[in-house]
Tab-separated table of C-alpha atoms and ligand atoms in Angstrom:
chain	number	residue	atom	x	y	z
A	8	UNK	CA	-71.493	-6.896	-30.182
A	9	UNK	CA	-72.597	-5.261	-26.935
A	10	UNK	CA	-72.898	-8.629	-25.193
A	11	UNK	CA	-69.510	-9.696	-26.514
A	12	UNK	CA	-67.939	-6.504	-25.115
A	13	UNK	CA	-69.479	-7.104	-21.732
A	14	UNK	CA	-68.312	-10.701	-21.823
A	15	UNK	CA	-64.743	-9.618	-22.526
A	16	UNK	CA	-64.778	-6.992	-19.776
A	17	UNK	CA	-66.142	-9.538	-17.307
A	18	UNK	CA	-63.506	-12.017	-18.407
A	19	UNK	CA	-60.877	-9.298	-17.814
A	20	UNK	CA	-62.179	-8.520	-14.333
A	21	UNK	CA	-62.390	-12.217	-13.378
A	22	UNK	CA	-58.918	-12.943	-14.657
A	23	UNK	CA	-57.481	-9.892	-12.874
A	24	UNK	CA	-58.994	-11.132	-9.609
A	25	UNK	CA	-57.020	-14.349	-9.904
A	26	UNK	CA	-53.764	-12.767	-11.011
A	27	UNK	CA	-50.984	-12.145	-8.501
A	28	UNK	CA	-47.934	-11.123	-10.574
A	29	UNK	CA	-47.297	-8.118	-12.802
A	30	UNK	CA	-46.030	-10.464	-15.537
A	31	UNK	CA	-49.485	-12.065	-15.683
A	32	UNK	CA	-50.976	-8.571	-16.159
A	33	UNK	CA	-48.732	-8.137	-19.186
A	34	UNK	CA	-49.989	-11.422	-20.625
A	35	UNK	CA	-53.591	-10.423	-20.060
A	36	UNK	CA	-52.989	-7.079	-21.790
A	37	UNK	CA	-51.722	-8.962	-24.842
A	38	UNK	CA	-54.690	-11.330	-24.686
A	39	UNK	CA	-57.233	-8.465	-24.591
A	40	UNK	CA	-55.573	-5.488	-26.277
A	41	UNK	CA	-52.663	-6.984	-28.257
A	42	UNK	CA	-52.548	-7.253	-32.026
A	43	UNK	CA	-54.840	-10.261	-32.024
A	44	UNK	CA	-56.432	-9.406	-28.665
A	45	UNK	CA	-60.084	-10.021	-27.917
A	46	UNK	CA	-61.039	-6.325	-28.129
A	47	UNK	CA	-58.733	-5.590	-31.050
A	48	UNK	CA	-60.490	-8.324	-33.003
A	49	UNK	CA	-63.861	-6.658	-32.382
A	50	UNK	CA	-62.616	-3.525	-34.169
A	51	UNK	CA	-62.344	-5.654	-37.289
A	52	UNK	CA	-66.126	-6.295	-37.212
A	53	UNK	CA	-66.774	-2.559	-37.522
A	54	UNK	CA	-66.769	-2.993	-41.299
A	55	UNK	CA	-69.871	-5.085	-41.046
A	56	UNK	CA	-71.776	-2.706	-38.775
A	57	UNK	CA	-74.474	-0.582	-40.462
A	58	UNK	CA	-73.619	3.088	-40.944
A	59	UNK	CA	-76.308	4.194	-38.468
A	60	UNK	CA	-74.841	2.064	-35.696
A	61	UNK	CA	-71.207	2.697	-36.556
A	62	UNK	CA	-70.679	5.776	-34.364
A	63	UNK	CA	-72.370	4.312	-31.290
A	64	UNK	CA	-70.528	1.018	-31.779
A	65	UNK	CA	-67.211	2.768	-32.236
A	66	UNK	CA	-67.696	4.717	-29.046
A	67	UNK	CA	-68.658	1.573	-27.190
A	68	UNK	CA	-65.557	-0.267	-28.356
A	69	UNK	CA	-63.223	2.619	-27.540
A	70	UNK	CA	-64.704	2.959	-24.086
A	71	UNK	CA	-64.276	-0.806	-23.557
A	72	UNK	CA	-60.673	-0.605	-24.711
A	73	UNK	CA	-59.936	2.244	-22.275
A	74	UNK	CA	-61.750	0.473	-19.468
A	75	UNK	CA	-59.759	-2.758	-20.043
A	76	UNK	CA	-56.485	-0.827	-20.116
A	77	UNK	CA	-57.395	1.055	-16.937
A	78	UNK	CA	-58.248	-2.135	-15.066
A	79	UNK	CA	-55.132	-3.982	-16.191
A	80	UNK	CA	-52.808	-1.037	-15.518
A	81	UNK	CA	-54.094	-0.322	-12.036
A	82	UNK	CA	-53.681	-3.953	-11.006
A	83	UNK	CA	-50.275	-4.043	-12.727
A	84	UNK	CA	-49.009	-0.945	-10.880
A	85	UNK	CA	-50.305	-2.344	-7.600
A	86	UNK	CA	-48.523	-5.658	-8.173
A	87	UNK	CA	-45.310	-3.977	-9.366
A	88	UNK	CA	-45.140	-1.956	-6.175
A	89	UNK	CA	-45.710	-5.044	-4.058
A	90	UNK	CA	-43.034	-6.915	-5.977
A	91	UNK	CA	-40.530	-4.070	-5.536
A	92	UNK	CA	-41.228	-3.947	-1.835
A	93	UNK	CA	-40.679	-7.672	-1.491
A	94	UNK	CA	-37.437	-7.441	-3.448
A	95	UNK	CA	-36.171	-4.631	-1.217
A	96	UNK	CA	-37.088	-6.587	1.871
A	97	UNK	CA	-35.130	-9.569	0.628
A	98	UNK	CA	-32.098	-7.510	-0.372
A	99	UNK	CA	-31.938	-5.219	2.636
A	100	UNK	CA	-28.555	-4.825	4.268
A	101	UNK	CA	-28.267	-5.238	7.997
A	102	UNK	CA	-25.630	-2.675	8.880
A	103	UNK	CA	-25.315	-4.076	12.376
A	104	UNK	CA	-24.122	-7.451	11.062
A	105	UNK	CA	-20.564	-8.390	11.935
A	106	UNK	CA	-19.217	-8.760	8.424
A	107	UNK	CA	-16.455	-11.104	7.542
A	108	UNK	CA	-14.106	-8.255	6.707
A	109	UNK	CA	-11.295	-8.289	4.184
A	110	UNK	CA	-7.937	-9.023	5.750
A	111	UNK	CA	-6.123	-5.851	6.717
A	112	UNK	CA	-2.339	-5.905	6.388
A	113	UNK	CA	0.127	-5.316	9.182
A	114	UNK	CA	3.385	-3.402	9.281
A	115	UNK	CA	6.650	-5.297	9.111
A	116	UNK	CA	8.677	-4.935	12.345
A	117	UNK	CA	11.400	-3.186	10.321
A	118	UNK	CA	8.857	-0.630	9.062
A	119	UNK	CA	7.560	-0.037	12.584
A	120	UNK	CA	11.066	0.596	13.886
A	121	UNK	CA	12.027	2.676	10.905
A	122	UNK	CA	9.002	4.934	11.447
A	123	UNK	CA	10.158	5.512	15.034
A	124	UNK	CA	13.663	6.319	13.851
A	125	UNK	CA	12.387	8.598	11.072
A	126	UNK	CA	10.408	10.584	13.626
A	127	UNK	CA	13.503	11.058	15.758
A	128	UNK	CA	15.606	12.118	12.785
A	129	UNK	CA	12.903	14.448	11.438
A	130	UNK	CA	12.743	16.057	14.868
A	131	UNK	CA	16.468	16.751	14.637
A	132	UNK	CA	16.206	18.463	11.264
A	133	UNK	CA	17.045	15.554	8.949
A	134	UNK	CA	14.931	15.093	5.852
A	135	UNK	CA	14.557	11.802	4.035
A	136	UNK	CA	16.034	11.090	0.607
A	137	UNK	CA	16.085	7.915	-1.467
A	138	UNK	CA	18.808	6.181	-3.389
A	139	UNK	CA	18.555	3.386	-5.957
A	140	UNK	CA	18.999	-0.266	-4.941
A	141	UNK	CA	20.634	-0.957	-8.305
A	142	UNK	CA	23.391	1.545	-8.831
A	143	UNK	CA	26.589	2.318	-10.642
A	144	UNK	CA	29.858	1.186	-9.124
A	145	UNK	CA	30.733	4.907	-9.303
A	146	UNK	CA	28.153	5.901	-6.627
A	147	UNK	CA	28.465	2.761	-4.526
A	148	UNK	CA	32.279	2.776	-4.381
A	149	UNK	CA	34.281	5.232	-6.424
A	150	UNK	CA	32.764	8.512	-5.244
A	151	UNK	CA	32.879	7.434	-1.573
A	152	UNK	CA	36.594	6.862	-1.901
A	153	UNK	CA	36.595	3.081	-2.002
A	154	UNK	CA	39.665	2.351	-4.087
A	155	UNK	CA	39.569	-0.134	-6.949
A	156	UNK	CA	41.491	-2.803	-5.002
A	157	UNK	CA	39.482	-2.471	-1.754
A	158	UNK	CA	38.298	-5.901	-0.544
A	159	UNK	CA	34.656	-4.780	-0.243
A	160	UNK	CA	34.563	-4.272	-4.005
A	161	UNK	CA	35.421	-7.893	-4.489
A	162	UNK	CA	33.174	-9.765	-6.881
A	163	UNK	CA	32.905	-12.316	-4.071
A	164	UNK	CA	31.058	-9.858	-1.823
A	165	UNK	CA	29.203	-7.639	-4.272
A	166	UNK	CA	26.419	-8.704	-6.592
A	167	UNK	CA	27.370	-7.193	-9.943
A	168	UNK	CA	24.870	-7.017	-12.814
A	169	UNK	CA	27.364	-5.716	-15.357
A	170	UNK	CA	30.984	-4.727	-14.811
A	171	UNK	CA	29.905	-1.254	-13.607
A	172	UNK	CA	26.355	-1.820	-12.278
A	173	UNK	CA	25.651	-3.685	-9.052
A	174	UNK	CA	23.091	-4.197	-6.301
A	175	UNK	CA	24.230	-1.535	-3.841
A	176	UNK	CA	26.254	-2.972	-0.990
A	177	UNK	CA	25.651	0.035	1.268
A	178	UNK	CA	23.293	2.997	1.616
A	179	UNK	CA	26.464	5.105	1.443
A	180	UNK	CA	25.685	5.314	-2.292
A	181	UNK	CA	23.242	8.046	-1.268
A	182	UNK	CA	26.157	10.252	-0.127
A	183	UNK	CA	27.440	11.148	-3.630
A	184	UNK	CA	23.891	11.156	-4.941
A	185	UNK	CA	22.854	13.702	-2.300
A	186	UNK	CA	25.917	15.866	-2.905
A	187	UNK	CA	25.203	15.771	-6.634
A	188	UNK	CA	21.649	17.048	-6.168
A	189	UNK	CA	21.650	19.246	-3.069
A	190	UNK	CA	23.875	22.177	-2.285
A	191	UNK	CA	25.145	22.371	1.313
A	192	UNK	CA	24.191	22.998	4.019
A	193	UNK	CA	21.984	19.894	4.234
A	194	UNK	CA	21.020	17.245	6.736
A	195	UNK	CA	19.516	14.117	5.224
A	196	UNK	CA	18.980	10.431	5.897
A	197	UNK	CA	18.253	7.507	3.671
A	198	UNK	CA	16.859	4.097	4.458
A	199	UNK	CA	16.695	0.974	2.362
A	200	UNK	CA	17.915	-2.454	1.389
A	201	UNK	CA	21.469	-3.351	0.612
A	202	UNK	CA	22.777	-6.604	-0.856
A	203	UNK	CA	25.836	-8.751	-0.329
A	204	UNK	CA	26.705	-12.298	-1.230
A	205	UNK	CA	26.172	-14.101	2.021
A	206	UNK	CA	25.019	-17.518	3.097
A	207	UNK	CA	21.792	-17.355	5.086
A	208	UNK	CA	22.149	-18.238	8.758
A	209	UNK	CA	20.669	-16.959	12.037
A	210	UNK	CA	22.409	-13.590	11.723
A	211	UNK	CA	23.174	-13.222	7.999
A	212	UNK	CA	20.984	-12.661	4.961
A	213	UNK	CA	21.996	-11.566	1.450
A	214	UNK	CA	19.605	-8.597	1.716
A	215	UNK	CA	19.366	-6.383	4.777
A	216	UNK	CA	18.485	-2.832	5.747
A	217	UNK	CA	20.729	0.124	6.381
A	218	UNK	CA	20.114	3.666	7.448
A	219	UNK	CA	22.491	6.397	6.372
A	220	UNK	CA	22.733	9.888	7.842
A	221	UNK	CA	24.594	12.795	6.258
A	222	UNK	CA	25.145	16.322	7.569
A	223	UNK	CA	27.200	18.863	5.650
A	224	UNK	CA	27.644	22.491	6.675
A	225	UNK	CA	30.367	24.963	7.564
A	226	UNK	CA	32.177	23.948	10.765
A	227	UNK	CA	30.566	20.544	11.333
A	228	UNK	CA	32.867	18.743	13.756
A	229	UNK	CA	33.394	15.382	15.423
A	230	UNK	CA	31.752	16.896	18.505
A	231	UNK	CA	28.560	17.448	16.464
A	232	UNK	CA	28.723	13.840	15.311
A	233	UNK	CA	29.156	12.535	18.868
A	234	UNK	CA	26.428	14.780	20.234
A	235	UNK	CA	23.882	14.010	17.516
A	236	UNK	CA	24.510	10.263	17.464
A	237	UNK	CA	24.355	10.014	21.258
A	238	UNK	CA	21.020	11.837	21.175
A	239	UNK	CA	19.627	9.651	18.396
A	240	UNK	CA	20.669	6.467	20.180
A	241	UNK	CA	19.304	7.606	23.537
A	242	UNK	CA	15.957	8.430	21.968
A	243	UNK	CA	15.901	5.273	19.914
A	244	UNK	CA	17.315	2.674	22.323
A	245	UNK	CA	16.206	4.271	25.606
A	246	UNK	CA	17.638	6.956	27.895
A	247	UNK	CA	19.619	4.503	30.014
A	248	UNK	CA	21.361	2.691	27.133
A	249	UNK	CA	25.117	3.034	27.393
A	250	UNK	CA	27.014	3.649	24.155
A	251	UNK	CA	30.740	3.666	23.440
A	252	UNK	CA	32.573	5.431	20.622
A	253	UNK	CA	35.829	3.881	19.455
A	254	UNK	CA	38.235	4.694	16.653
A	255	UNK	CA	37.849	2.742	13.456
A	256	UNK	CA	38.491	2.906	9.723
A	257	UNK	CA	36.224	3.492	6.737
A	258	UNK	CA	37.513	4.697	3.379
A	259	UNK	CA	34.878	7.439	3.197
A	260	UNK	CA	35.474	9.025	6.606
A	261	UNK	CA	38.428	10.539	8.413
A	262	UNK	CA	38.504	10.205	11.343
A	263	UNK	CA	36.202	7.175	11.543
A	264	UNK	CA	34.406	5.748	14.561
A	265	UNK	CA	32.323	2.743	15.425
A	266	UNK	CA	29.686	2.820	18.105
A	267	UNK	CA	28.936	-0.056	20.434
A	268	UNK	CA	25.816	-0.192	22.574
A	269	UNK	CA	25.388	-2.111	25.771
A	270	UNK	CA	23.370	-5.288	25.147
A	271	UNK	CA	19.836	-4.515	26.225
A	272	UNK	CA	19.069	-8.166	26.876
A	273	UNK	CA	21.775	-8.867	29.518
A	274	UNK	CA	22.638	-5.220	30.383
A	275	UNK	CA	26.317	-5.754	29.673
A	276	UNK	CA	26.828	-9.049	31.456
A	277	UNK	CA	27.177	-11.151	28.313
A	278	UNK	CA	24.523	-13.447	26.907
A	279	UNK	CA	23.685	-15.433	23.789
A	280	UNK	CA	22.096	-12.390	22.072
A	281	UNK	CA	25.392	-10.450	22.197
A	282	UNK	CA	27.495	-13.609	21.876
A	283	UNK	CA	28.874	-13.059	25.361
A	284	UNK	CA	30.335	-9.611	24.611
A	285	UNK	CA	27.872	-7.621	26.758
A	286	UNK	CA	27.699	-5.116	23.938
A	287	UNK	CA	27.234	-5.049	20.216
A	288	UNK	CA	28.450	-2.916	17.375
A	289	UNK	CA	25.631	-0.844	15.973
A	290	UNK	CA	27.006	1.626	13.505
A	291	UNK	CA	29.893	3.080	11.600
A	292	UNK	CA	30.415	6.814	11.294
A	293	UNK	CA	32.936	9.573	10.868
A	294	UNK	CA	33.787	12.930	9.391
A	295	UNK	CA	33.272	12.785	5.639
A	296	UNK	CA	36.695	12.418	4.031
A	297	UNK	CA	37.783	15.715	2.382
A	298	UNK	CA	38.504	13.708	-0.776
A	299	UNK	CA	34.872	12.553	-0.874
A	300	UNK	CA	33.646	16.145	-0.542
A	301	UNK	CA	36.064	17.238	-3.238
A	302	UNK	CA	35.185	14.413	-5.644
A	303	UNK	CA	31.531	15.380	-5.279
A	304	UNK	CA	32.027	19.052	-5.979
A	305	UNK	CA	32.036	20.419	-2.448
A	306	UNK	CA	34.963	22.555	-1.309
A	307	UNK	CA	36.497	20.851	1.795
A	308	UNK	CA	38.106	24.164	2.775
A	309	UNK	CA	34.638	25.680	3.238
A	310	UNK	CA	32.499	22.732	4.232
A	311	UNK	CA	32.822	19.713	6.475
A	312	UNK	CA	30.353	17.008	7.312
A	313	UNK	CA	29.650	13.810	9.120
A	314	UNK	CA	28.043	10.545	7.988
A	315	UNK	CA	26.811	7.484	9.797
A	316	UNK	CA	25.490	4.104	8.729
A	317	UNK	CA	23.429	1.630	10.750
A	318	UNK	CA	22.632	-1.976	9.976
A	319	UNK	CA	18.955	-1.674	10.692
A	320	UNK	CA	17.615	-5.251	11.023
A	321	UNK	CA	19.242	-5.843	14.374
A	322	UNK	CA	17.037	-3.450	16.377
A	323	UNK	CA	13.625	-4.928	15.591
A	324	UNK	CA	15.190	-8.379	15.915
A	325	UNK	CA	16.267	-7.540	19.443
A	326	UNK	CA	13.157	-5.588	20.383
A	327	UNK	CA	10.788	-8.362	19.335
A	328	UNK	CA	13.216	-11.159	20.246
A	329	UNK	CA	13.204	-12.598	16.729
A	330	UNK	CA	15.736	-15.431	16.791
A	331	UNK	CA	16.152	-15.895	13.051
A	332	UNK	CA	17.209	-13.327	10.429
A	333	UNK	CA	15.577	-15.294	7.624
A	334	UNK	CA	11.997	-14.630	8.735
A	335	UNK	CA	12.699	-10.911	8.489
A	336	UNK	CA	12.571	-10.918	4.716
A	337	UNK	CA	10.481	-13.955	3.854
A	338	UNK	CA	7.321	-11.845	4.274
A	339	UNK	CA	5.239	-14.681	5.647
A	340	UNK	CA	1.944	-13.030	6.695
A	341	UNK	CA	1.693	-15.255	9.753
A	342	UNK	CA	4.940	-13.701	10.994
A	343	UNK	CA	4.111	-10.108	10.052
A	344	UNK	CA	0.568	-10.198	11.449
A	345	UNK	CA	1.970	-10.487	14.975
A	346	UNK	CA	3.257	-6.907	14.886
A	347	UNK	CA	0.006	-4.971	14.520
B	6	DAH	N1	28.657	1.852	4.683
B	6	DAH	C1	29.208	1.222	5.864
B	6	DAH	C2	28.941	-0.254	5.834
B	6	DAH	O1	28.132	-0.700	5.039
B	6	DAH	C3	28.614	1.837	7.109
B	6	DAH	C4	29.093	3.250	7.285
B	6	DAH	C5	30.249	3.497	7.990
B	6	DAH	C6	28.392	4.295	6.765
B	6	DAH	C7	30.719	4.782	8.191
B	6	DAH	C8	28.833	5.604	6.953
B	6	DAH	C9	30.024	5.817	7.669
B	6	DAH	O2	28.183	6.662	6.460
B	6	DAH	O3	30.442	7.106	7.856
B	6	DAH	O4	29.498	-0.974	6.601
């Protein structure tokens, strides 16, 4: 028995010397100490050992078992550590590497210009509100005093979903919506898409952007409108840009004006950008019609207000010299990426 134990321990030491993975240590443990392991089997012979020898033999076997376990474990731990180190070396991250980064988006030229405009308006005390792109005929037309037979209500121009719900044709739908929610005095603006049936060409698209401004308070006058709009346009288009106010007509304002700005490409001489006019029409505005105030629950004898509406696509188109209106809403990343 003694010789057999020594043989097994020598076998264990020799095998451990050849082993170079922790998995092999596991196998060796099974071979020596497992259920049918070499040492485990020796325990079975204990039955045959004489009672006088039993205690000494038992001790010998237990010591051998512990010794085998100690040898295997220490080599196993050593190999496990080495394996972990190797794994970490292989998986290490080089933080100085120039990674192939995920694509980062860019802002659409309309968003860039809108952010500039929003900053100007915020600075003048306007706060932003939102209106729905799909709205009731009531908000889009009726409550801004567009009579039932007005040509702009024509099914030919407007995109109706049902007989009284349509894709808004103007951001002016935010006027009654604002008056419904906020009590005067207030100064708000709203920006978003509007929709009209239109064939796509270089200057027309069925969806485009508008910006609407509304100011209602006691004693708001045409002079306030002229002052505020001139200031907005100077800040937005540049100090030297010449603007011209002329009388016009809109159902929701009285009196109504339209504002022309000198073409910033040819400086008023006339070119292809302004179709030879030297100027272009940039917005409609006016004093909110007393009927509109009244229909929306505001007493026109106490309050007055102004409103203005820009077509917004034109400015970024001119600023970035974009020749085609279509690319403005196709959202092709190759186009948008240029405006980072
Ligand atoms: N809603 C008009 C349009 O789409 C633009 C407009 C004109 C808005 C005069 C206004 C305004 O608020 O006062 O053509």
